[in-house]
Coordinates of C-alpha atoms and ligand atoms in Angstrom, one line a residue:
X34 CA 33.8 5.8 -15.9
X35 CA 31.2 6.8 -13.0
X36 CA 29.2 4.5 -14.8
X37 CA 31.4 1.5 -14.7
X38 CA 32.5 2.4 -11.4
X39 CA 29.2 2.5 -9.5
X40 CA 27.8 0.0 -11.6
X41 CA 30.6 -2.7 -10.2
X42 CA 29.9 -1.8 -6.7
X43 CA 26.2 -3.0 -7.1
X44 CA 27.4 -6.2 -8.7
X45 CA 29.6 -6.9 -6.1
X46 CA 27.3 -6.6 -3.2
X47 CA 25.3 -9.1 -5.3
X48 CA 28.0 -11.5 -5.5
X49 CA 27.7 -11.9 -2.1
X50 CA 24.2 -11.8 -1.6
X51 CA 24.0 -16.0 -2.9
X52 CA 20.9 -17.8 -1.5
X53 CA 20.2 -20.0 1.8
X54 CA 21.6 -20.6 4.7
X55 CA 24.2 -23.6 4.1
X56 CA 25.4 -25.7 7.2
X57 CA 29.1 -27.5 5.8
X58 CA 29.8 -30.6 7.2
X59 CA 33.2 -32.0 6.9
X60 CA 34.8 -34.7 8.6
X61 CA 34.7 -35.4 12.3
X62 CA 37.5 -33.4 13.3
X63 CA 36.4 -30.3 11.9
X64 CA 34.0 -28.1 13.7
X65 CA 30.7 -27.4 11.9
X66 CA 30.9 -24.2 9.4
X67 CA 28.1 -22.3 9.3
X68 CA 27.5 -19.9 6.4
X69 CA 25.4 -17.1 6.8
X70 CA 24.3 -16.1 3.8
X71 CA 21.7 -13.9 2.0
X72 CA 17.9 -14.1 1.0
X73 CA 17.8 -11.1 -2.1
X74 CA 14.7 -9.9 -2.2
X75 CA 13.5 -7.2 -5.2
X76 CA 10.2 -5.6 -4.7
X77 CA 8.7 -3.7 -7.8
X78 CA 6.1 -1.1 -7.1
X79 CA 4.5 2.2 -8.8
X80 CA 4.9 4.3 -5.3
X81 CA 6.9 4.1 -1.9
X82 CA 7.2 6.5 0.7
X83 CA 8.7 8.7 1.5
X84 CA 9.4 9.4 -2.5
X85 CA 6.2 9.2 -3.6
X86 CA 3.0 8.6 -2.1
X87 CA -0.9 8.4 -3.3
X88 CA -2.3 5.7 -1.1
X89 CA -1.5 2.7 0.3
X90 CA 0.7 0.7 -1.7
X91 CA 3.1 3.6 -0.9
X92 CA 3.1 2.9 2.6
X93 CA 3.6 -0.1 2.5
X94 CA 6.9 -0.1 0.0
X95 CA 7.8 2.2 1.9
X96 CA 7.8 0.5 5.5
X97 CA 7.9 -3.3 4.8
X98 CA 11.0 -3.4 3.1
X99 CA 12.5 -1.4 6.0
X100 CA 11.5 -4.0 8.3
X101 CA 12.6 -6.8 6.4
X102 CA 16.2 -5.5 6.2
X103 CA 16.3 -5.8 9.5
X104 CA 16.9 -9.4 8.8
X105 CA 20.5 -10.1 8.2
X106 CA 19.3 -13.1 6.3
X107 CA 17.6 -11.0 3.6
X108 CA 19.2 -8.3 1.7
X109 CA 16.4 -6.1 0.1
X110 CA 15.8 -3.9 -2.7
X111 CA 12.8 -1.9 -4.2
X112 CA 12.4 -0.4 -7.5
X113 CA 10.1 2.7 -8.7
X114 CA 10.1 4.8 -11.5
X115 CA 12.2 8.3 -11.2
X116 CA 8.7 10.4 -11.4
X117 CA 9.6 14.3 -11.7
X118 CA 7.4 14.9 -8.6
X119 CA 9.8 13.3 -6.3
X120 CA 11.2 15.8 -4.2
X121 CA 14.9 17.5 -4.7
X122 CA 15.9 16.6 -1.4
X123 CA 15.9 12.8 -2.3
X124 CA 17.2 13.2 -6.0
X125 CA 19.7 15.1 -5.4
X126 CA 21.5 12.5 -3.4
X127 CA 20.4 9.8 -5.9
X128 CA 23.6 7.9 -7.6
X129 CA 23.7 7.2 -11.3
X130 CA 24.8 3.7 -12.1
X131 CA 23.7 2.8 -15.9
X132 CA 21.5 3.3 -18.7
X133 CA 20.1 1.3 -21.7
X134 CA 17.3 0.7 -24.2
X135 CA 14.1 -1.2 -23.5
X136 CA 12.1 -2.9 -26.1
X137 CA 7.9 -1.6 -25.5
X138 CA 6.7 -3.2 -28.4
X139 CA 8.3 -1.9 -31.7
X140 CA 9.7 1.0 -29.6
X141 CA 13.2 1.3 -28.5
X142 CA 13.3 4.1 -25.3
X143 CA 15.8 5.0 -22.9
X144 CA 16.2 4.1 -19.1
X145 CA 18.7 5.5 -16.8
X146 CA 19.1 3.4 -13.3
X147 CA 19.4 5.7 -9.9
X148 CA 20.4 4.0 -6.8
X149 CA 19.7 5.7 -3.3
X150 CA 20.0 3.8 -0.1
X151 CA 17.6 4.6 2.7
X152 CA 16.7 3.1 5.4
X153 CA 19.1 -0.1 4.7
X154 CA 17.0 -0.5 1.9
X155 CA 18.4 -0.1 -1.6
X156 CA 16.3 2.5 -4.2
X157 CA 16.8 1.6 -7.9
X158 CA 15.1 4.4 -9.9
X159 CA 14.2 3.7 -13.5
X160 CA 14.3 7.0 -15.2
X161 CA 12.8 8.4 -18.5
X162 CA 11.7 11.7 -18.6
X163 CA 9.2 11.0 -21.6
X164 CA 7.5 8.6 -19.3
X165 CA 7.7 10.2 -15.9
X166 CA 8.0 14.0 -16.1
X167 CA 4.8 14.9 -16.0
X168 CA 2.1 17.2 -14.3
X169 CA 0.2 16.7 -11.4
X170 CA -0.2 13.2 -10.7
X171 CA 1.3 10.3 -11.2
X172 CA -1.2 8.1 -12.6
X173 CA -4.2 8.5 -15.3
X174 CA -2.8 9.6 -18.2
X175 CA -3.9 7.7 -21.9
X176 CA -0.6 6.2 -22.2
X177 CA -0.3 4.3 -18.2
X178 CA -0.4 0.8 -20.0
X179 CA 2.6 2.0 -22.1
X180 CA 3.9 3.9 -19.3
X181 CA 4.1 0.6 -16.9
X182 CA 5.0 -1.7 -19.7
X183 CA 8.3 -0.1 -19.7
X184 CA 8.8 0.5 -16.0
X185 CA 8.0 -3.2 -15.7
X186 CA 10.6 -4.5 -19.0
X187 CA 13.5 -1.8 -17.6
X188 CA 13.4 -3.0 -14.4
X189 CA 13.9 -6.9 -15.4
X190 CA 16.5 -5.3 -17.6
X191 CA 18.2 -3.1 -15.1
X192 CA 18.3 -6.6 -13.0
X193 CA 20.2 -8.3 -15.8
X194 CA 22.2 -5.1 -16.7
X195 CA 23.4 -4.6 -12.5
X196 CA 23.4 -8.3 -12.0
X197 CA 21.6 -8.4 -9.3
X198 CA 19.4 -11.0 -10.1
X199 CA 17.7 -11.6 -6.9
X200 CA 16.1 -14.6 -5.6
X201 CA 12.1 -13.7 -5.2
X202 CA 11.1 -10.9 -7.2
X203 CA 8.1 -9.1 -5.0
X204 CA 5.3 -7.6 -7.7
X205 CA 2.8 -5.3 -6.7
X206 CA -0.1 -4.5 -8.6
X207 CA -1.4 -4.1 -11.6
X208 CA 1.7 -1.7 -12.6
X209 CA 4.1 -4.3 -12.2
X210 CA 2.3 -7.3 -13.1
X211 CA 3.7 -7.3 -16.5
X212 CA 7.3 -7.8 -14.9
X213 CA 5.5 -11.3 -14.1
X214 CA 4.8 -12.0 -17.7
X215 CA 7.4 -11.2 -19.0
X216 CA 10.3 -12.8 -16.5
X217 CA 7.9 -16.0 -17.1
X218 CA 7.1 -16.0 -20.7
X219 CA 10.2 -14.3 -22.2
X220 CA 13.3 -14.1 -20.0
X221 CA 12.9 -17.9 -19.3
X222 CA 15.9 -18.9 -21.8
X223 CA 18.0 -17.0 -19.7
X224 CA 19.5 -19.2 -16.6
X225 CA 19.4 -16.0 -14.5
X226 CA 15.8 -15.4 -14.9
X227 CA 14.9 -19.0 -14.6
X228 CA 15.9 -19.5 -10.7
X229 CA 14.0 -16.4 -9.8
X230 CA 10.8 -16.7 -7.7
X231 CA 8.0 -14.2 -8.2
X232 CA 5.5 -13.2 -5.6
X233 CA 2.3 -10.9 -7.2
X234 CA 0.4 -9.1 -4.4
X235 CA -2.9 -7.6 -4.8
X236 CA -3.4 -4.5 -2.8
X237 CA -7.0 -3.9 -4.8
X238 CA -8.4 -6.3 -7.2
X239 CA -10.5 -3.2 -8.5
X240 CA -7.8 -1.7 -10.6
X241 CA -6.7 -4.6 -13.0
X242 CA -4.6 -2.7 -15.7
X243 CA -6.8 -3.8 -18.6
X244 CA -6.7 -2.8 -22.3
X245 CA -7.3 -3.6 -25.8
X246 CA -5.9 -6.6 -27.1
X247 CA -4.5 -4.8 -30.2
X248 CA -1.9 -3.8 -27.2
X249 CA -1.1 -7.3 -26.8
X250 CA 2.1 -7.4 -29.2
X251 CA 2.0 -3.9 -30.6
X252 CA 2.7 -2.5 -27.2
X253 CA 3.6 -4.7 -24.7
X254 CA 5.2 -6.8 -26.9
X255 CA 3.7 -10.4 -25.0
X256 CA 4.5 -13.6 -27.4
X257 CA 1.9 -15.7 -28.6
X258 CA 2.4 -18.6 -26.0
X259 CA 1.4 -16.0 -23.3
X260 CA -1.7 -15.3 -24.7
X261 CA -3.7 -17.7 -22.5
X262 CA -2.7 -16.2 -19.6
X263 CA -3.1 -12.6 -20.2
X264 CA -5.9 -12.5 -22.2
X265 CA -9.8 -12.2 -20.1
X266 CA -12.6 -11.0 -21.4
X267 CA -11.2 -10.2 -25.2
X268 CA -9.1 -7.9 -23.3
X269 CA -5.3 -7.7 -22.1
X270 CA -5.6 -7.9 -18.2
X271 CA -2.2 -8.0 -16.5
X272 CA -3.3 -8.3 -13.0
X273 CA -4.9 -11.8 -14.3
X274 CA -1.9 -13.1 -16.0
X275 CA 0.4 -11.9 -13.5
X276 CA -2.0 -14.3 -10.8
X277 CA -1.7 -17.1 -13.4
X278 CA 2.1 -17.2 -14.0
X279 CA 3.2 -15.9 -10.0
X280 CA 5.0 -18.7 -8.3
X281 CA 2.9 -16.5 -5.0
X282 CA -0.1 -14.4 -5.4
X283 CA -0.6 -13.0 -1.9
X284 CA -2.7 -10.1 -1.2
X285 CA -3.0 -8.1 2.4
X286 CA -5.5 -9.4 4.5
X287 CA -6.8 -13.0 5.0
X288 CA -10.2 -12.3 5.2
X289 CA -9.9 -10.3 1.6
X290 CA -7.7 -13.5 0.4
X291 CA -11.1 -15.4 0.8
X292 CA -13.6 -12.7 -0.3
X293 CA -11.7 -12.4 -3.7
X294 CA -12.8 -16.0 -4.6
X295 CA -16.3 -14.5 -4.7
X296 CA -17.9 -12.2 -7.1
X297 CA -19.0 -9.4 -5.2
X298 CA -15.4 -8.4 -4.2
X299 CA -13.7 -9.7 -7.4
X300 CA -14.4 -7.5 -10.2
X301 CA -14.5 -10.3 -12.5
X302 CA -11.6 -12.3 -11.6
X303 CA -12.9 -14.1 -9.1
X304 CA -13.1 -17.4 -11.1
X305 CA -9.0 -17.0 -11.9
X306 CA -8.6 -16.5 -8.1
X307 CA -10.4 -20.2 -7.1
X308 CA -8.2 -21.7 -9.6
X309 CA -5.2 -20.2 -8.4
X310 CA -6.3 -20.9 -5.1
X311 CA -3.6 -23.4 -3.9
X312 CA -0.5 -20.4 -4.7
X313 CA -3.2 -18.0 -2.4
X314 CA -2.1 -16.0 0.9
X315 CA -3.1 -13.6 2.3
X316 CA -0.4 -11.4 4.9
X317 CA -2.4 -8.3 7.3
X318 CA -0.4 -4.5 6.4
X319 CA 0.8 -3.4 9.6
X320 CA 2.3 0.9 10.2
X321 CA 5.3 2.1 10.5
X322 CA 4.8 2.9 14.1
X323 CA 8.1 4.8 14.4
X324 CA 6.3 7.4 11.5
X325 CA 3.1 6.7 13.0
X326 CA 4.1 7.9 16.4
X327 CA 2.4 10.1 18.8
X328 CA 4.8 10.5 21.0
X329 CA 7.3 12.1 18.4
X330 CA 5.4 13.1 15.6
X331 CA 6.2 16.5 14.9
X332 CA 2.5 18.0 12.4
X333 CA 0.4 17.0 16.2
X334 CA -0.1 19.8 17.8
X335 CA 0.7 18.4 21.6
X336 CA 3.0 15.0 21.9
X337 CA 1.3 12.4 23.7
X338 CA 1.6 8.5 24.7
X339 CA -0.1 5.3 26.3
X340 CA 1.1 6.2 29.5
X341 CA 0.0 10.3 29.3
X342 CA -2.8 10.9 27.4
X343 CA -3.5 14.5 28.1
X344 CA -1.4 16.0 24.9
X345 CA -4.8 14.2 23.1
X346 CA -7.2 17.0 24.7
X347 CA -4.9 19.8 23.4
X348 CA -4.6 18.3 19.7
X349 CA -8.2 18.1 20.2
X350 CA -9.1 21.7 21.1
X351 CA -6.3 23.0 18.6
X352 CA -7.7 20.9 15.9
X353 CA -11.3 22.4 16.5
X354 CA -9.7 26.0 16.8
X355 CA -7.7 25.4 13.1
X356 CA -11.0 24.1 11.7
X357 CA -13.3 27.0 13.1
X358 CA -15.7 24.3 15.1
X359 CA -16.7 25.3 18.2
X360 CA -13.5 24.4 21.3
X361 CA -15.6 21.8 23.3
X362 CA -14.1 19.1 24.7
X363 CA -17.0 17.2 25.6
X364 CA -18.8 16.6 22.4
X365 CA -17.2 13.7 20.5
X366 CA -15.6 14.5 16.9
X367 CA -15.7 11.8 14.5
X368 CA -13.2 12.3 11.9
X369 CA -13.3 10.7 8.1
X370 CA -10.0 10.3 6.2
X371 CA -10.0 8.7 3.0
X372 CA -9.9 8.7 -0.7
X373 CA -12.9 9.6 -1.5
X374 CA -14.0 6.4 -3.6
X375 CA -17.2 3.9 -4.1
X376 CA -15.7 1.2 -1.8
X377 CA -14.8 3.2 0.9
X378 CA -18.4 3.1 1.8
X379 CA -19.3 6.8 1.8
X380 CA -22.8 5.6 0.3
X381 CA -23.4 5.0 3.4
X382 CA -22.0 8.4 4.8
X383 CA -24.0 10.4 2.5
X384 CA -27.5 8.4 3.8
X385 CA -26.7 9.2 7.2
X386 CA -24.8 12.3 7.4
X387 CA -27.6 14.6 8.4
X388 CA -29.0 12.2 10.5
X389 CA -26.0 11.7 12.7
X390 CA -25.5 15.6 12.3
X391 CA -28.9 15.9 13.8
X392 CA -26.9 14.9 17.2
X393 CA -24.4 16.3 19.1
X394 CA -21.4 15.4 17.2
X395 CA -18.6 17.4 15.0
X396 CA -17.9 15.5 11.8
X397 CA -14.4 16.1 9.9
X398 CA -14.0 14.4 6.5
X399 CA -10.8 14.8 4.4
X400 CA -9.6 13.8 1.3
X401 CA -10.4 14.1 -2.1
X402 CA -11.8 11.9 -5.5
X403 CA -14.8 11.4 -7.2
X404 CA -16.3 14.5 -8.1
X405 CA -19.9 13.3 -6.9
X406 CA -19.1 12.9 -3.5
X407 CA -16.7 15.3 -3.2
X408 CA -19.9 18.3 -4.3
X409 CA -21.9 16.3 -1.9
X410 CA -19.3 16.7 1.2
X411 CA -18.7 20.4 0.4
X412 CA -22.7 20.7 0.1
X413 CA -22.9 19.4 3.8
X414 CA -19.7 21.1 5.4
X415 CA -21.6 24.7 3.9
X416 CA -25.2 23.5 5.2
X417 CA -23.8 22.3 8.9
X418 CA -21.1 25.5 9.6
X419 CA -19.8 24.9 12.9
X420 CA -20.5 20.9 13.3
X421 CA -19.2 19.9 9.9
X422 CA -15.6 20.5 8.9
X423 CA -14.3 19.0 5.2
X424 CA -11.5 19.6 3.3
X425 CA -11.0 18.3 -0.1
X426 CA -7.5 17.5 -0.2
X427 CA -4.7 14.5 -0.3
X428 CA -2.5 16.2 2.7
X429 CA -0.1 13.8 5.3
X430 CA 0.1 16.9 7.5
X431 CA -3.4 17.4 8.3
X432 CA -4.0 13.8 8.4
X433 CA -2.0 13.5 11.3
X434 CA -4.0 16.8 13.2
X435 CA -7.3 14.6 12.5
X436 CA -6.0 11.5 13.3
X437 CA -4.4 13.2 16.9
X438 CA -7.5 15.5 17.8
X439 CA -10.7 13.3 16.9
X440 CA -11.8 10.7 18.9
X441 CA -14.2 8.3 16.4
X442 CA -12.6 7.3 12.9
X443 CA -15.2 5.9 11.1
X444 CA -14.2 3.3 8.1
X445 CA -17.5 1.9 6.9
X446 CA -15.8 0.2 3.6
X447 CA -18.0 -1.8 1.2
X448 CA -14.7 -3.5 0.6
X449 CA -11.3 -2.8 1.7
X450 CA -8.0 -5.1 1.3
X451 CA -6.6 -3.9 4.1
X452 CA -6.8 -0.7 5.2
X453 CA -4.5 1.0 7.4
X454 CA -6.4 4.6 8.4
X455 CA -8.0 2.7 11.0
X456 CA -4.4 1.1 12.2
X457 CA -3.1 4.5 12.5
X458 CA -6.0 6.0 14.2
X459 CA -5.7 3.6 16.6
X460 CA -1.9 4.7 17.2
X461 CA -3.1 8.0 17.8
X462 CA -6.0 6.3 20.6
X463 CA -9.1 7.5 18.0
X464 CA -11.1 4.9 17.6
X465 CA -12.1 3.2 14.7
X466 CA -16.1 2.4 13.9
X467 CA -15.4 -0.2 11.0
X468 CA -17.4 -2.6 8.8
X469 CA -16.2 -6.0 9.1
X470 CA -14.3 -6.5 5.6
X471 CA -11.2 -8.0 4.4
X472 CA -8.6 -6.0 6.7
X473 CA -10.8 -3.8 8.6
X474 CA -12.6 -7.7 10.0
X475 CA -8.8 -8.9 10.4
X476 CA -7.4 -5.9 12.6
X477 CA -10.6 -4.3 14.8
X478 CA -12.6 -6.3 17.2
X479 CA -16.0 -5.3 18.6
X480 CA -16.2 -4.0 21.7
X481 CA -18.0 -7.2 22.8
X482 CA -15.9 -9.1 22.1
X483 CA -12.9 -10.0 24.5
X484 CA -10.6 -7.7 24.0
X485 CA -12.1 -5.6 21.5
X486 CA -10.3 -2.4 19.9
X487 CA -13.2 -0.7 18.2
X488 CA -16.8 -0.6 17.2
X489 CA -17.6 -3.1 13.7
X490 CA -20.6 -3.5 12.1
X491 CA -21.5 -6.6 9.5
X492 CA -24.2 -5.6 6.6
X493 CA -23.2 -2.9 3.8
X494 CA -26.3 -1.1 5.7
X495 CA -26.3 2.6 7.1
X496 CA -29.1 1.6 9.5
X497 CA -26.4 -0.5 10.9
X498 CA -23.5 1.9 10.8
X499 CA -25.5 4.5 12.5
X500 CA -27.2 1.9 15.3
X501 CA -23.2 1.4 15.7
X502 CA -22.1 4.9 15.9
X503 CA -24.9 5.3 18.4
X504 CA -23.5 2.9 20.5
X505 CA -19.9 4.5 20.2
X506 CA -21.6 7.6 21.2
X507 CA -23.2 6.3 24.4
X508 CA -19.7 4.7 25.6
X509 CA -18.2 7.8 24.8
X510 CA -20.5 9.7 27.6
X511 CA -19.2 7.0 30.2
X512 CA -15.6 8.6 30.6
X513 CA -14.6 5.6 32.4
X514 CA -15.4 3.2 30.5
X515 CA -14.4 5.4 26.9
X516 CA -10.9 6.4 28.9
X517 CA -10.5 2.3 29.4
X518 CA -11.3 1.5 25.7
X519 CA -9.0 4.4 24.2
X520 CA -6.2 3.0 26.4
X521 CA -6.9 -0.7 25.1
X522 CA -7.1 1.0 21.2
X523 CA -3.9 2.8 21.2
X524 CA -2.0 -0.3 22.7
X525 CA -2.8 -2.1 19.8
X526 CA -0.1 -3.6 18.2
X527 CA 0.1 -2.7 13.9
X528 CA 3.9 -2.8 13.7
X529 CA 4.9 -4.6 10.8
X530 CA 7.2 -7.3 13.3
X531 CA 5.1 -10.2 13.1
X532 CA 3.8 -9.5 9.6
X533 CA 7.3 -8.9 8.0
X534 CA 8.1 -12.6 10.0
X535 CA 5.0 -14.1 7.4
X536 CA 6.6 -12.6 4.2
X537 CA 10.1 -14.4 5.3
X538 CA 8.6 -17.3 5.3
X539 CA 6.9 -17.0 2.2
X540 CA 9.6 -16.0 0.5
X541 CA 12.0 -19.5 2.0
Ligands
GLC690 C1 -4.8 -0.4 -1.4 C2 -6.0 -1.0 -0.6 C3 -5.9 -0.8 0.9 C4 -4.6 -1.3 1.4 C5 -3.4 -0.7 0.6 C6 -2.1 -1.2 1.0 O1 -4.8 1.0 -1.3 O2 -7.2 -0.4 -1.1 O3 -7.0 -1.5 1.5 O4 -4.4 -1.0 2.7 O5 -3.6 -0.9 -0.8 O6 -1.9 -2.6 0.8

């Protein structure tokens, strides 16, 4: 009965959610009728915040959706998989609607659908405990591809089963670029299915969900006529046929939209990018600056704003107090925060870290990864007590100390789609040092530049990061001129307004 009940509810907010607005013209007499109606937009992902969050891609399911919404025109949804690690105080307000089995391969397996609504946005959550309860994290276990194959088949399923078929289905990555495939290449028959749009956004070409083509049929359960599009290589890739059956492939920066078409930043794929070229956009990230917000974020030690900048110098002193560096406000603290990754450029870090530790500098690095450069990081923060600070960790709390107390955020990415550590340092008036790549080149402009909002460097070369971090360093002894760049930084505007304004119009 609950079932039925809740499941009717959904269906008839659907109903009404029909597409484009329709002017009705009748005759002469008659005033013009205008109907409002609905945009649905479904957005499939692998993590949103607040529910569940590793990087990126969590932030922004978790904030662009929310700004969308604000449009009356659209009505939006996002789906994730009901992972154990999402936190009681969510699930336990989560709704049951429905359940079924989904066909992953020859298997048959169970999916229960959740519904919460936050924000304005609607939360399906595709549960199955085989799947998603499990240790630790949330990715990098053998079985992902199988894992993802029947997130991505249950949520086309769960569409069909709700009915809320919507009108542009929004993929992200590699983890739901089988939803692509298959809505294309096997739910075609099916009217529904046929009307939908699908938009496929890259957040990292890196990660491309490839495997053996013996998973082709046995697992994923793809049809032969499919096999064009998916295969690369001798190996199933989904990312690649997701990018050659999308109606959209958009990824999150312009400037990375043109550097995938190249092989240095492609991983391969770049040759499928040029020929998909004409379906290509490319849409900057922007923050959820309401999260993001100095002047109310409650893990900063002091409160602060544009117009009253002092609460900066006690986050400052606090942060150097919690981290055992010595409390001096004079010598500037450049701060790290990142996975710690190949492309996020810590090459480079680890030529020059002793080098710029050589100067009078305090250096905080956080976050955690490879196991090379995390040994590396924890060799330096033992060798340079007192100037060098690192903690290997994933932790949102301390992010936000760091982000509040330094004053130089240094980003020097060998290649980065968008990046948004340097958007919300610049919230919190630290200021980024940034190597001009795909969304770092799109959101910070040199200092010499009119207008500029950081410190950016071209070449993937440390002797250029550090002649730019010298440069920092010398503004920062001019408090006049530092205070009047800080003040420039933090007024940048990240908010996702303008951006959200581009992905409406993609999706009419
Ligand atoms: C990925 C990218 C990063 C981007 C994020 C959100 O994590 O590496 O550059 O900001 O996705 O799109």
């Amino acid at each position: 009965m609950a079932n039925k009940k809740s499941s009717g509810a959904v269906s008839n907010a659907a109903d009404k959610a029909v597409t484009k607005t329709k002017t009705v013209k009748k005759s002469a007499a008659l005033p013009k009728i205008t109907v409002k109606e609905h945009k649905k937009v479904i957005f499939l992902g692998s993590e949103a915040a607040p529910f569940i969050a590793t990087g990126g891609l969590a932030d922004v399911l978790g904030s662009l959706p929310k700004e969308l919404a604000k449009n009356d025109d659209l009505d939006v949804s996002v789906m994730l998989p009901l992972y154990s690690n999402i936190a009681d105080e969510y699930r336990n307000n989560f709704k049951f609607l429905t359940n079924f089995y989904v066909s992953v391969g020859w298997r048959r397996q169970y999916a229960g659908v959740f519904l919460f609504e936050y924000q304005k946005v609607k939360f399906y959550f595709i549960d199955n405990e085989y799947y998603f309860k499990r240790e630790g994290n949330i990715y990098g276990f053998y079985d992902d591809g199988e894992r993802f194959a029947f997130f991505s088949r249950a949520a086309l399923d769960a569409i069909a089963r709700l009915n809320i078929y919507p009108d542009v289905l929004h993929c992200n990555d590699w983890q739901t670029a089988a939803s692509v495939i298959y809505l294309k290449g096997m739910y075609y028959g099916d009217e529904n299915f046929r009307k939908i749009k699908t938009v496929f956004t890259i957040h990292n070409i890196e990660y491309q969900g490839k495997f053996g083509m013996e998973t082709f049929a046995d697992l994923f359960g793809f049809p032969d006529n499919v096999k064009q599009f998916v295969e690369f290589d001798g190996f199933v890739n989904l990312m690649k046929g997701a990018i050659e059956m999308t109606d959209i492939v958009s990824t999150v920066s312009p400037t990375y939209a043109n550097e995938i078409k190249f092989p240095f930043y492609a991983h391969g794929l770049d040759p499928i990018i040029r020929r998909n070229e004409n379906k290509l956009r490319g849409i900057l990230n922007g923050i959820d600056i309401d999260y993001y917000n100095p002047k109310t974020d409650k893990c900063i030690f002091k409160n602060y704003s544009v117009s009253d900048l002092s609460g900066k110098a006690v986050c400052k002193a606090e942060l150097q107090k919690m981290l055992g560096l010595p409390e001096r406000k004079d010598v500037p603290i450049i701060a790290v925060i990142s996975r710690l990754v190949s492309h996020k450029g810590l090459d480079l870090i680890k030529d020059t870290a002793e080098k710029l530790l050589s100067c009078d500098v305090q250096l905080i690095i956080l976050g955690k990864g490879e196991i090379g450069y995390e040994n590396y990081f924890r060799y330096i923060s033992d060798a340079y007590q007192g100037k060098c600070c690192v903690i290997i960790a994933y932790n949102q709390d301390l992010s936000r100390k760091i982000y509040s107390g330094a004053d130089l955020f240094l980003m020097p990415s060998k290649s980065e789609p968008c990046g948004l550590s340097q958007m919300i340092a610049s919230r919190y008036g630290t200021v980024p040092i940034v190597r001009e790549t795909g969304g770092l080149n799109d959101s910070i402009k040199d200092i010499s530049e009119d207008g500029g909002n950081g410190f950016t460097f071209h070449e993937y070369n440390s002797d250029e990061m550090l002649a730019k971090i010298n440069q920092a360093l010398t503004l920062y002894s001019d408090k006049e001129k530092w205070n009047k760049l800080v003040n420039r930084v933090i007024k940048t505007d990240f908010s996702w307004k303008k951006q959200a304004e581009l992905y409406s119009e993609m999706y009419k």
